[in-house]
PDB file of C-alpha atoms in Angstrom:
ATOM      1  CA  MET A 994     118.616 186.910 116.472  1.00 49.00           C
ATOM      2  CA  LYS A 995     116.572 186.649 113.163  1.00 49.00           C
ATOM      3  CA  THR A 996     119.145 184.098 111.895  1.00 45.00           C
ATOM      4  CA  ALA A 997     118.756 181.975 114.910  1.00 46.00           C
ATOM      5  CA  LEU A 998     114.965 181.948 114.677  1.00 45.00           C
ATOM      6  CA  LYS A 999     115.113 181.063 111.005  1.00 48.00           C
ATOM      7  CA  ILE A1000     117.465 178.111 111.869  1.00 48.00           C
ATOM      8  CA  VAL A1001     115.157 176.914 114.652  1.00 46.00           C
ATOM      9  CA  ALA A1002     112.173 177.216 112.365  1.00 49.00           C
ATOM     10  CA  ALA A1003     113.752 175.305 109.578  1.00 50.00           C
ATOM     11  CA  SER A1004     114.842 172.649 111.987  1.00 54.00           C
ATOM     12  CA  ALA A1005     111.304 172.285 113.379  1.00 50.00           C
ATOM     13  CA  MET A1006     109.912 172.065 109.815  1.00 52.00           C
ATOM     14  CA  MET A1007     112.422 169.340 108.884  1.00 51.00           C
ATOM     15  CA  ALA A1008     111.740 167.350 112.085  1.00 48.00           C
ATOM     16  CA  GLY A1009     107.979 167.609 111.363  1.00 45.00           C
ATOM     17  CA  THR A1010     108.636 166.421 107.791  1.00 43.00           C
ATOM     18  CA  LEU A1011     110.590 163.364 109.072  1.00 42.00           C
ATOM     19  CA  ALA A1012     108.000 162.618 111.647  1.00 44.00           C
ATOM     20  CA  PHE A1013     105.217 162.697 109.086  1.00 43.00           C
ATOM     21  CA  GLY A1014     107.267 160.632 106.560  1.00 46.00           C
ATOM     22  CA  THR A1015     107.828 157.860 109.103  1.00 48.00           C
ATOM     23  CA  GLY A1016     104.173 157.735 110.236  1.00 47.00           C
ATOM     24  CA  THR A1017     102.770 157.202 106.719  1.00 47.00           C
ATOM     25  CA  SER A1018     101.920 153.622 105.595  1.00 49.00           C
ATOM     26  CA  ALA A1019     104.638 151.563 103.916  1.00 49.00           C
ATOM     27  CA  ALA A1020     102.413 151.186 100.823  1.00 53.00           C
ATOM     28  CA  ALA A1021     102.339 154.838 100.118  1.00 53.00           C
ATOM     29  CA  LYS A1022     105.161 156.107  97.816  1.00 51.00           C
ATOM     30  CA  SER A1023     106.937 159.372  98.605  1.00 50.00           C
ATOM     31  CA  PRO A1024     106.416 161.962  95.751  1.00 53.00           C
ATOM     32  CA  ALA A1025     110.269 162.154  95.536  1.00 53.00           C
ATOM     33  CA  THR A1026     110.531 158.290  94.696  1.00 54.00           C
ATOM     34  CA  THR A1027     107.827 158.631  91.929  1.00 60.00           C
ATOM     35  CA  LEU A1028     109.627 161.336  90.132  1.00 74.00           C
ATOM     36  CA  GLY A1029     111.904 160.321  87.193  1.00 82.00           C
ATOM     37  CA  TYR A1030     115.281 161.674  86.022  1.00 89.00           C
ATOM     38  CA  TRP A1031     116.798 162.791  82.863  1.00 90.00           C
ATOM     39  CA  TYR A1032     119.930 161.022  81.337  1.00 93.00           C
ATOM     40  CA  VAL A1033     121.901 161.010  78.113  1.00 94.00           C
ATOM     41  CA  ALA A1034     120.986 157.892  76.193  1.00 93.00           C
ATOM     42  CA  LYS A1035     123.179 158.459  73.075  1.00 94.00           C
ATOM     43  CA  VAL A1036     125.751 160.948  71.838  1.00 96.00           C
ATOM     44  CA  TYR A1037     126.233 162.082  68.260  1.00 97.00           C
ATOM     45  CA  PRO A1038     128.668 164.298  66.432  1.00 96.00           C
ATOM     46  CA  ASN A1039     127.606 167.984  65.863  1.00 96.00           C
ATOM     47  CA  THR A1040     127.019 167.672  62.224  1.00 96.00           C
ATOM     48  CA  TRP A1041     123.862 167.606  60.077  1.00 96.00           C
ATOM     49  CA  GLU A1042     123.983 163.833  60.017  1.00 97.00           C
ATOM     50  CA  GLY A1043     124.339 163.730  63.869  1.00 96.00           C
ATOM     51  CA  TRP A1044     121.210 165.915  64.216  1.00 96.00           C
ATOM     52  CA  ARG A1045     119.345 163.875  61.786  1.00 96.00           C
ATOM     53  CA  LEU A1046     120.118 160.625  63.605  1.00 96.00           C
ATOM     54  CA  CYS A1047     119.244 162.174  66.984  1.00 95.00           C
ATOM     55  CA  TRP A1048     115.971 163.408  65.572  1.00 95.00           C
ATOM     56  CA  TYR A1049     115.186 160.120  64.019  1.00 94.00           C
ATOM     57  CA  ASP A1050     115.853 158.216  67.311  1.00 92.00           C
ATOM     58  CA  SER A1051     113.677 160.585  69.259  1.00 90.00           C
ATOM     59  CA  LEU A1052     110.649 160.202  66.955  1.00 91.00           C
ATOM     60  CA  GLY A1053     107.520 158.794  68.659  1.00 81.00           C
ATOM     61  CA  ALA A1054     108.679 159.725  72.200  1.00 84.00           C
ATOM     62  CA  PRO A1055     107.773 163.203  73.404  1.00 82.00           C
ATOM     63  CA  GLU A1056     109.997 162.776  76.463  1.00 84.00           C
ATOM     64  CA  TRP A1057     113.197 162.437  74.435  1.00 91.00           C
ATOM     65  CA  HIS A1058     115.031 165.611  73.449  1.00 92.00           C
ATOM     66  CA  CYS A1059     118.159 166.352  71.253  1.00 94.00           C
ATOM     67  CA  LYS A1060     120.298 169.056  72.788  1.00 94.00           C
ATOM     68  CA  LEU A1061     123.776 170.410  71.989  1.00 94.00           C
ATOM     69  CA  ASP A1062     126.230 169.988  74.886  1.00 92.00           C
ATOM     70  CA  SER A1063     127.967 173.441  75.222  1.00 88.00           C
ATOM     71  CA  ASP A1064     131.093 171.737  76.871  1.00 88.00           C
ATOM     72  CA  THR A1065     131.842 169.080  74.291  1.00 88.00           C
ATOM     73  CA  TYR A1066     129.788 170.353  71.343  1.00 92.00           C
ATOM     74  CA  PHE A1067     128.348 166.914  70.779  1.00 96.00           C
ATOM     75  CA  VAL A1068     124.613 166.311  70.317  1.00 96.00           C
ATOM     76  CA  ASN A1069     123.102 164.512  73.211  1.00 96.00           C
ATOM     77  CA  LEU A1070     119.791 162.485  73.127  1.00 94.00           C
ATOM     78  CA  TRP A1071     118.230 163.049  76.443  1.00 94.00           C
ATOM     79  CA  LYS A1072     115.708 160.603  77.762  1.00 92.00           C
ATOM     80  CA  TYR A1073     113.360 160.664  80.797  1.00 89.00           C
ATOM     81  CA  GLY A1074     113.408 157.617  82.916  1.00 85.00           C
ATOM     82  CA  SER A1075     111.524 156.641  86.065  1.00 75.00           C
TER      83      SER A1075
END
């Protein structure tokens, strides 16, 4: 019985959210559309030179990060885009 009530409550919340979203003006952006995303811009070898190049490319942009990919062991330059 509790599970059924949770499903009904969740459905009502989703329907209310959809009704609210369709009633807003077309000029107002949804918060979900204003959020950006992370992506890999460049890939470097996991060497001292690769880390140096990644660090050099990320200078001056606080939203860029160098991270080691644990699957491929390459250094990835992550950028934030909108």
